[in-house]
CSV table of C-alpha atoms in Angstrom, one decimal:
chain,number,residue,atom,x,y,z
Z,252,MET,CA,31.1,-50.9,13.3
Z,253,GLN,CA,30.2,-55.1,13.3
Z,254,LEU,CA,27.1,-56.6,14.4
Z,255,SER,CA,29.2,-58.7,16.7
Z,256,ASP,CA,29.8,-55.1,18.4
Z,257,LEU,CA,26.4,-54.9,19.2
Z,258,GLY,CA,25.8,-58.3,20.8
Z,259,TRP,CA,24.7,-60.5,17.6
Z,260,ASN,CA,25.7,-64.2,17.6
Z,261,SER,CA,24.9,-67.2,15.9
Z,262,PHE,CA,21.4,-67.2,17.1
Z,263,PHE,CA,20.0,-64.1,15.7
Z,264,ASP,CA,21.9,-65.3,12.6
Z,265,VAL,CA,20.3,-68.8,12.0
Z,266,HIS,CA,16.8,-66.9,12.5
Z,267,PHE,CA,17.9,-64.2,9.8
Z,268,GLU,CA,19.1,-66.8,7.3
Z,269,THR,CA,15.8,-66.6,5.6
Z,270,TYR,CA,15.4,-62.5,5.4
Z,271,LYS,CA,19.3,-62.4,4.1
Z,272,THR,CA,18.6,-63.3,0.7
Z,273,GLN,CA,15.8,-60.9,0.4
Z,274,GLY,CA,18.3,-58.2,0.8
Z,275,MET,CA,17.1,-57.0,4.3
Z,276,SER,CA,19.4,-55.5,6.9
Z,277,ALA,CA,19.4,-56.5,10.4
Z,278,MET,CA,19.4,-53.6,12.7
Z,279,ARG,CA,19.5,-53.3,16.7
Z,280,ILE,CA,16.9,-50.9,18.3
Z,281,THR,CA,18.9,-48.2,20.9
Z,282,ARG,CA,15.9,-46.2,21.6
Z,283,GLU,CA,12.4,-45.9,21.5
Z,284,ASN,CA,9.7,-43.1,21.7
Z,285,ARG,CA,6.4,-43.8,20.9
Z,286,GLU,CA,6.4,-46.2,18.0
Z,287,THR,CA,9.6,-44.7,16.3
Z,288,TYR,CA,12.7,-45.9,17.0
Z,289,ILE,CA,16.3,-45.4,16.8
Z,290,ALA,CA,18.3,-48.5,15.3
Z,291,TYR,CA,22.2,-49.2,14.6
Z,292,SER,CA,23.4,-51.7,11.7
Z,293,GLU,CA,26.9,-51.8,10.5
Z,294,LEU,CA,25.9,-48.9,8.4
Z,295,GLY,CA,25.5,-46.5,11.2
Z,296,GLU,CA,22.3,-45.0,12.9
Z,297,PHE,CA,18.9,-45.1,11.5
Z,298,HIS,CA,15.5,-43.9,12.1
Z,299,CYS,CA,12.9,-46.0,11.9
Z,300,GLU,CA,9.2,-47.3,11.9
Z,301,VAL,CA,7.6,-50.1,11.7
Z,302,SER,CA,6.0,-50.9,7.9
Z,303,GLY,CA,1.8,-51.0,7.5
Z,304,LYS,CA,1.6,-54.4,7.2
Z,305,PHE,CA,3.4,-55.3,10.4
Z,306,ARG,CA,1.2,-53.2,12.4
Z,307,PHE,CA,-1.5,-54.2,11.2
Z,308,ASN,CA,-0.6,-57.7,12.2
Z,309,THR,CA,0.1,-56.9,15.6
Z,310,HIS,CA,-2.1,-57.5,18.2
Z,311,ASN,CA,-0.7,-56.0,21.2
Z,312,LYS,CA,2.2,-53.6,22.7
Z,313,SER,CA,4.4,-56.0,23.7
Z,314,GLU,CA,5.1,-57.1,19.9
Z,315,PHE,CA,6.3,-54.3,19.0
Z,316,PRO,CA,10.1,-53.5,18.9
Z,317,ALA,CA,11.5,-53.1,22.5
Z,318,VAL,CA,14.9,-51.3,23.3
Z,319,GLY,CA,17.7,-54.6,22.6
Z,320,ASP,CA,15.6,-56.0,20.0
Z,321,TRP,CA,17.0,-57.3,16.8
Z,322,VAL,CA,14.6,-56.1,13.7
Z,323,VAL,CA,14.5,-56.9,10.1
Z,324,THR,CA,14.9,-53.6,7.9
Z,325,SER,CA,14.9,-52.2,4.5
Z,326,ILE,CA,16.8,-49.4,4.0
Z,327,LEU,CA,15.2,-46.6,2.2
Z,328,PRO,CA,17.7,-45.3,-0.8
Z,329,ASN,CA,19.9,-42.0,-0.1
Z,330,GLU,CA,18.4,-41.5,3.7
Z,331,SER,CA,19.0,-42.5,7.5
Z,332,LYS,CA,15.5,-43.9,7.7
Z,333,ALA,CA,14.4,-47.7,7.6
Z,334,VAL,CA,11.6,-49.6,8.0
Z,335,ILE,CA,11.0,-52.3,10.6
Z,336,HIS,CA,9.4,-55.5,8.8
Z,337,THR,CA,9.3,-58.1,12.0
Z,338,ILE,CA,11.6,-58.9,14.8
Z,339,LEU,CA,13.5,-61.5,15.2
Z,340,PRO,CA,13.6,-63.8,18.6
Z,341,ARG,CA,14.3,-62.7,21.8
Z,342,LYS,CA,16.9,-65.1,23.6
Z,343,SER,CA,15.6,-62.8,26.7
Z,344,ALA,CA,13.5,-60.6,27.8
Z,345,PHE,CA,13.0,-58.4,31.0
Z,346,SER,CA,9.0,-57.9,31.2
Z,347,ARG,CA,6.3,-56.5,33.9
Z,348,LYS,CA,3.0,-56.0,33.4
Z,349,VAL,CA,1.7,-53.1,32.6
Z,350,VAL,CA,0.6,-50.4,35.8
Z,351,GLY,CA,-3.1,-50.6,36.3
Z,352,GLN,CA,-6.0,-53.1,36.0
Z,353,ILE,CA,-4.9,-54.3,32.6
Z,354,THR,CA,-3.4,-57.4,32.1
Z,355,GLU,CA,-1.2,-57.0,29.6
Z,356,GLU,CA,2.8,-57.2,29.3
Z,357,GLN,CA,5.2,-54.4,29.2
Z,358,VAL,CA,8.6,-55.2,27.4
Z,359,ILE,CA,11.1,-53.1,29.2
Z,360,ALA,CA,14.7,-54.5,27.2
Z,361,THR,CA,15.5,-57.4,25.5
Z,362,ASN,CA,18.6,-59.8,24.9
Z,363,ILE,CA,20.2,-58.8,27.8
Z,364,ASP,CA,22.4,-60.8,29.0
Z,365,ILE,CA,23.5,-59.6,33.0
Z,366,VAL,CA,20.6,-57.8,34.5
Z,367,PHE,CA,22.0,-55.3,37.4
Z,368,ILE,CA,19.9,-55.1,40.3
Z,369,ILE,CA,20.3,-51.8,41.8
Z,370,THR,CA,19.2,-50.8,45.4
Z,371,GLY,CA,20.4,-48.1,47.6
Z,372,LEU,CA,22.1,-48.4,50.9
Z,373,ASP,CA,19.9,-45.6,52.4
Z,374,LEU,CA,15.9,-45.9,53.2
Z,375,ASN,CA,15.6,-47.4,49.5
Z,376,PHE,CA,17.0,-50.5,51.0
Z,377,ASN,CA,14.4,-53.3,51.0
Z,378,LEU,CA,15.2,-57.2,51.6
Z,379,ARG,CA,11.4,-57.9,49.8
Z,380,ARG,CA,11.9,-55.4,46.6
Z,381,ILE,CA,15.1,-56.9,46.1
Z,382,GLU,CA,13.4,-60.5,46.1
Z,383,ARG,CA,10.7,-59.1,43.2
Z,384,PHE,CA,13.3,-58.0,41.4
Z,385,LEU,CA,15.4,-61.0,41.2
Z,386,SER,CA,12.1,-63.1,40.4
Z,387,ILE,CA,11.4,-60.8,37.6
Z,388,ALA,CA,15.0,-61.2,36.2
Z,389,TYR,CA,15.3,-64.8,36.5
Z,390,GLU,CA,12.1,-64.9,34.7
Z,391,SER,CA,13.9,-62.9,31.6
Z,392,LYS,CA,16.5,-66.0,31.3
Z,393,ALA,CA,19.4,-63.0,32.0
Z,394,LEU,CA,21.9,-63.3,34.7
Z,395,PRO,CA,20.8,-61.6,37.8
Z,396,VAL,CA,24.0,-59.5,39.8
Z,397,ILE,CA,23.3,-57.2,43.2
Z,398,LEU,CA,24.7,-54.1,43.4
Z,399,LEU,CA,24.4,-52.1,46.6
Z,400,ASN,CA,25.0,-48.5,45.8
Z,401,LYS,CA,25.8,-45.8,48.3
Z,402,ALA,CA,27.7,-47.2,50.5
Z,403,ASP,CA,29.1,-43.7,51.6
Z,404,LEU,CA,25.8,-43.4,53.5
Z,405,CYS,CA,25.9,-46.4,55.5
Z,406,PRO,CA,28.2,-47.4,57.7
Z,407,GLU,CA,26.7,-50.8,58.6
Z,408,ALA,CA,27.0,-51.6,54.6
Z,409,GLU,CA,28.9,-55.4,54.9
Z,410,ILE,CA,26.4,-56.6,57.7
Z,411,ARG,CA,23.4,-55.2,54.7
Z,412,LYS,CA,25.3,-57.2,51.9
Z,413,ALA,CA,25.0,-60.6,54.1
Z,414,GLU,CA,21.3,-60.0,54.6
Z,415,VAL,CA,21.3,-59.8,50.9
Z,416,LYS,CA,23.5,-62.8,49.9
Z,417,SER,CA,21.5,-64.6,52.9
Z,418,ILE,CA,18.1,-64.1,50.6
Z,419,ALA,CA,20.2,-64.5,47.3
Z,420,ASN,CA,21.1,-68.1,46.6
Z,421,GLY,CA,24.7,-67.4,44.9
Z,422,VAL,CA,23.9,-64.3,43.5
Z,423,ASP,CA,27.0,-61.9,43.0
Z,424,VAL,CA,26.7,-59.4,45.5
Z,425,HIS,CA,28.6,-56.0,45.2
Z,426,VAL,CA,29.1,-52.8,47.5
Z,427,LEU,CA,30.0,-49.5,46.1
Z,428,SER,CA,29.5,-46.2,45.9
Z,429,ALA,CA,28.8,-44.5,42.7
Z,430,LYS,CA,29.0,-41.0,44.2
Z,431,GLU,CA,32.8,-41.6,45.5
Z,432,ASN,CA,33.8,-43.8,42.4
Z,433,SER,CA,34.2,-46.7,45.2
Z,434,GLY,CA,33.6,-50.1,44.0
Z,435,ILE,CA,32.9,-49.5,40.5
Z,436,ASP,CA,35.8,-51.2,38.9
Z,437,VAL,CA,34.1,-54.8,39.9
Z,438,LEU,CA,31.5,-54.4,37.4
Z,439,ASN,CA,34.6,-54.2,34.7
Z,440,GLN,CA,34.5,-58.2,34.9
Z,441,TYR,CA,30.7,-58.5,33.5
Z,442,ILE,CA,31.3,-55.9,30.9
Z,443,GLN,CA,32.6,-57.6,27.7
Z,444,LYS,CA,32.3,-56.9,23.7
Z,445,GLY,CA,28.8,-57.9,22.7
Z,446,LYS,CA,27.7,-58.2,25.6
Z,447,THR,CA,24.4,-56.1,26.9
Z,448,ILE,CA,23.4,-55.0,30.5
Z,449,ALA,CA,20.5,-53.7,31.8
Z,450,PHE,CA,20.1,-51.3,35.2
Z,451,LEU,CA,17.3,-51.9,37.0
Z,452,GLY,CA,15.9,-49.9,40.4
Z,453,SER,CA,14.0,-47.7,41.7
Z,454,SER,CA,13.8,-44.3,41.3
Z,455,GLY,CA,17.4,-42.6,42.9
Z,456,VAL,CA,19.4,-45.6,43.6
Z,457,GLY,CA,22.3,-43.9,41.2
Z,458,LYS,CA,21.6,-45.6,37.9
Z,459,SER,CA,22.6,-43.0,36.0
Z,460,THR,CA,25.8,-41.9,37.8
Z,461,LEU,CA,27.0,-45.8,37.7
Z,462,ILE,CA,26.5,-45.4,33.8
Z,463,ASN,CA,28.0,-41.9,34.0
Z,464,SER,CA,31.2,-43.6,35.7
Z,465,LEU,CA,31.1,-46.4,33.4
Z,466,LEU,CA,31.0,-43.8,29.9
Z,467,GLY,CA,33.6,-41.4,31.6
Z,468,GLU,CA,31.9,-38.7,31.2
Z,469,GLU,CA,28.8,-36.8,32.1
Z,470,GLN,CA,26.4,-38.3,29.7
Z,471,LEU,CA,22.9,-38.8,31.7
Z,472,LYS,CA,21.5,-36.4,33.5
Z,473,VAL,CA,21.1,-37.0,37.2
Z,474,ASN,CA,18.5,-35.5,39.8
Z,475,GLN,CA,19.6,-35.1,43.3
Z,476,VAL,CA,17.7,-37.5,45.7
Z,477,SER,CA,14.9,-36.2,48.7
Z,478,GLU,CA,16.7,-37.2,52.1
Z,479,LEU,CA,13.1,-37.2,53.3
Z,480,GLY,CA,12.6,-41.2,52.6
Z,481,SER,CA,15.3,-41.5,50.3
Z,482,ARG,CA,13.0,-41.1,46.9
Z,483,GLY,CA,14.1,-40.0,43.6
Z,484,ARG,CA,12.5,-38.5,40.7
Z,485,HIS,CA,12.9,-40.2,37.4
Z,486,THR,CA,15.9,-39.0,35.8
Z,487,THR,CA,15.7,-41.4,33.1
Z,488,THR,CA,12.2,-40.5,31.1
Z,489,TYR,CA,12.9,-43.4,28.2
Z,490,ARG,CA,14.6,-46.9,27.8
Z,491,GLU,CA,18.1,-46.5,25.8
Z,492,LEU,CA,20.8,-48.8,24.6
Z,493,ILE,CA,24.4,-47.2,25.6
Z,494,LEU,CA,27.7,-48.5,23.9
Z,495,LEU,CA,30.8,-48.3,26.5
Z,496,PRO,CA,33.5,-46.8,24.9
Z,497,SER,CA,35.5,-50.2,26.4
Z,498,GLY,CA,33.4,-52.6,24.7
Z,499,GLY,CA,29.9,-53.6,25.6
Z,500,MET,CA,26.4,-51.8,26.0
Z,501,VAL,CA,23.9,-50.8,28.7
Z,502,ILE,CA,20.1,-50.4,28.7
Z,503,ASP,CA,19.2,-47.3,31.3
Z,504,THR,CA,15.4,-48.0,32.2
Z,505,PRO,CA,13.5,-45.2,33.9
Z,506,GLY,CA,12.6,-45.9,37.9
Z,507,MET,CA,10.2,-48.5,38.7
Z,508,ARG,CA,7.9,-47.4,41.5
Z,509,GLU,CA,5.6,-50.2,40.8
Z,510,LEU,CA,6.8,-53.7,39.3
Z,511,GLN,CA,4.3,-56.0,38.9
Z,512,VAL,CA,5.3,-59.9,37.6
Z,513,TRP,CA,5.0,-61.0,34.5
Z,514,GLY,CA,5.7,-64.5,33.3
Z,515,ASP,CA,5.1,-67.5,35.1
Z,516,ASP,CA,6.7,-68.7,38.9
Z,517,GLU,CA,9.5,-69.9,37.7
Z,518,GLY,CA,11.8,-67.2,38.8
Z,519,LEU,CA,10.3,-68.4,42.6
Z,520,LYS,CA,11.8,-71.5,42.7
Z,521,TYR,CA,15.5,-69.9,42.3
Z,522,VAL,CA,14.6,-66.8,44.9
Z,523,PHE,CA,12.7,-69.1,47.2
Z,524,ASP,CA,14.6,-72.7,46.5
Z,525,GLU,CA,14.9,-73.6,50.3
Z,526,ILE,CA,11.1,-73.1,50.5
Z,527,GLU,CA,10.7,-74.9,47.3
Z,528,THR,CA,13.0,-77.8,48.9
Z,529,LEU,CA,10.8,-78.0,52.2
Z,530,SER,CA,7.8,-78.2,49.9
Z,531,GLU,CA,8.4,-81.1,48.3
Z,532,GLN,CA,8.6,-82.9,52.1
Z,533,CYS,CA,5.1,-82.1,52.5
Z,534,ARG,CA,2.3,-84.9,52.8
Z,535,PHE,CA,0.2,-83.0,50.4
Z,536,ARG,CA,1.5,-82.5,47.1
Z,537,ASN,CA,-1.3,-79.4,46.6
Z,538,CYS,CA,0.0,-78.2,50.3
Z,539,SER,CA,-0.4,-74.8,50.8
Z,540,HIS,CA,1.6,-74.4,53.5
Z,541,GLU,CA,-1.4,-73.1,55.8
Z,542,ASN,CA,-3.1,-75.3,57.9
Z,543,GLU,CA,-2.5,-78.8,56.5
Z,544,PRO,CA,-0.9,-82.1,58.4
Z,545,GLY,CA,2.5,-82.8,57.9
Z,546,CYS,CA,3.1,-79.4,56.3
Z,547,ALA,CA,7.3,-79.3,56.2
Z,548,VAL,CA,7.1,-75.3,55.4
Z,549,GLN,CA,5.2,-74.8,58.8
Z,550,ASP,CA,7.7,-77.1,60.7
Z,551,ALA,CA,10.4,-74.8,59.6
Z,552,LEU,CA,8.2,-71.6,60.7
Z,553,ASN,CA,7.6,-73.3,64.0
Z,554,GLU,CA,11.4,-74.6,64.1
Z,555,GLY,CA,12.8,-70.9,63.5
Z,556,THR,CA,14.8,-72.2,60.9
Z,557,LEU,CA,12.6,-69.9,58.2
Z,558,ASP,CA,12.0,-66.4,58.2
Z,559,PRO,CA,8.3,-65.5,58.4
Z,560,LYS,CA,9.2,-62.0,56.5
Z,561,ARG,CA,10.6,-64.4,53.5
Z,562,PHE,CA,7.9,-66.7,53.8
Z,563,SER,CA,5.0,-63.9,53.7
Z,564,SER,CA,7.0,-62.3,50.7
Z,565,TYR,CA,7.2,-65.7,48.8
Z,566,LEU,CA,3.2,-66.1,49.1
Z,567,LYS,CA,2.6,-62.3,48.3
Z,568,LEU,CA,4.4,-63.2,44.9
Z,569,LYS,CA,2.7,-66.6,44.5
Z,570,LYS,CA,-0.7,-65.1,45.0
Z,571,GLU,CA,0.2,-62.7,41.8
Z,572,TYR,CA,1.7,-64.8,39.7
Z,573,GLU,CA,-2.1,-67.3,40.0
Z,574,TYR,CA,-3.9,-64.1,39.8
Z,575,LEU,CA,-2.1,-63.1,36.6
Z,576,GLU,CA,-2.9,-66.4,35.1
Z,577,ASN,CA,-6.1,-66.3,36.0
Z,578,ARG,CA,-6.3,-62.7,34.5
Z,579,GLN,CA,-4.7,-64.4,31.4
Z,580,SER,CA,-6.7,-67.0,31.1
Z,581,MET,CA,-9.9,-64.7,31.2
Z,582,ASN,CA,-8.1,-62.6,28.2
Z,583,ALA,CA,-7.6,-66.1,26.2
Z,584,ASN,CA,-11.1,-67.1,26.7
Z,585,ALA,CA,-12.6,-63.7,26.0
Z,586,ILE,CA,-10.9,-63.6,22.6
Z,587,GLU,CA,-11.5,-67.1,21.7
Z,588,LYS,CA,-15.3,-66.7,22.2
Z,589,ALA,CA,-15.1,-63.3,20.4
Z,590,ASN,CA,-13.5,-65.2,17.6
Z,591,TRP,CA,-16.0,-67.2,17.3
Z,592,LYS,CA,-18.7,-64.7,17.5
Z,593,LYS,CA,-16.8,-63.2,13.9
Z,594,ILE,CA,-16.9,-67.2,12.4
Z,595,SER,CA,-20.3,-67.5,13.7
Z,596,LYS,CA,-21.3,-63.8,11.8
Z,597,MET,CA,-19.1,-64.5,8.7
Z,598,ALA,CA,-21.1,-67.9,8.1
Z,599,LYS,CA,-24.7,-66.6,8.5
Z,600,GLU,CA,-23.8,-63.8,5.9
Z,601,ILE,CA,-22.3,-66.7,3.5
Z,602,LYS,CA,-25.7,-68.9,4.1
Z,603,LYS,CA,-27.6,-65.6,3.6
Z,604,ASN,CA,-26.0,-64.3,0.5
Z,605,LYS,CA,-26.2,-68.1,-1.5
Z,606,ARG,CA,-29.8,-67.4,-0.8
């Protein structure tokens, strides 16, 4: 196996140059389980743990290795084990805010080339959820592609496809049925040697079934979905990078019932490009699009050229990003304040000792 088969390219080669002269090895994380990892290199599969120094210098979970990361390691002699010393810079990362009230980043997968956003054409179908996934996919810096699965359950599949295309701004949208193995061949145009694809979607949308189809075998466990509400159980309980026999890699992720935004609001400009364009025509630069005079967005709503549900979705996501930014600022201020307290305490102790 060559590193290029695992997605290695000149981007990582440049950042690894200084470590190469130190006799270190580059590996890619394929599975993560409670801060123990499985990684691949040219020499095969290794079980890895982070070094004590790495752990000491790491302040939050997002700085630990995630599935898809390229890490710098030292291999233990005569063992299939290695120690992780650092992570190479990520060219892309799919993240969300951790579930709950804590303002912290959870990295789902890294160094992704394409994000397959999967939704079911059953009761799972939700345009607003697709907008949310798209926004976060754009934040990851990977190319989003939308897959509408379970076409066998929806006689109006083409109508649903048209609805999705109307809110997806040039994103490729494909209709398929993993259960009947229909439309799966279209995925081959995205699967290439050395390219990494992440499968994202709610529980029960068919991610594992699709990956099994690409693998040509039932490697991943598949659970039945309840007809009542079309809600599925988590089939996948951990993230894993899987090598496909035809070349390329896929990252399977647990279904996400709660997907809170992370990052800035750049993704909104791509997902809601028509609203962003209208905003530039508003009389006031800081227009909130509510009661201000000369608001081009409100004019479009009144004229019926802008969907009120789509505008409501835009406002909701924008407020979430603003709330996140405020919480991050508060955390940063709290950390800075705590650091100054430590410095002040150390200065007092030094002064006291001099006496």
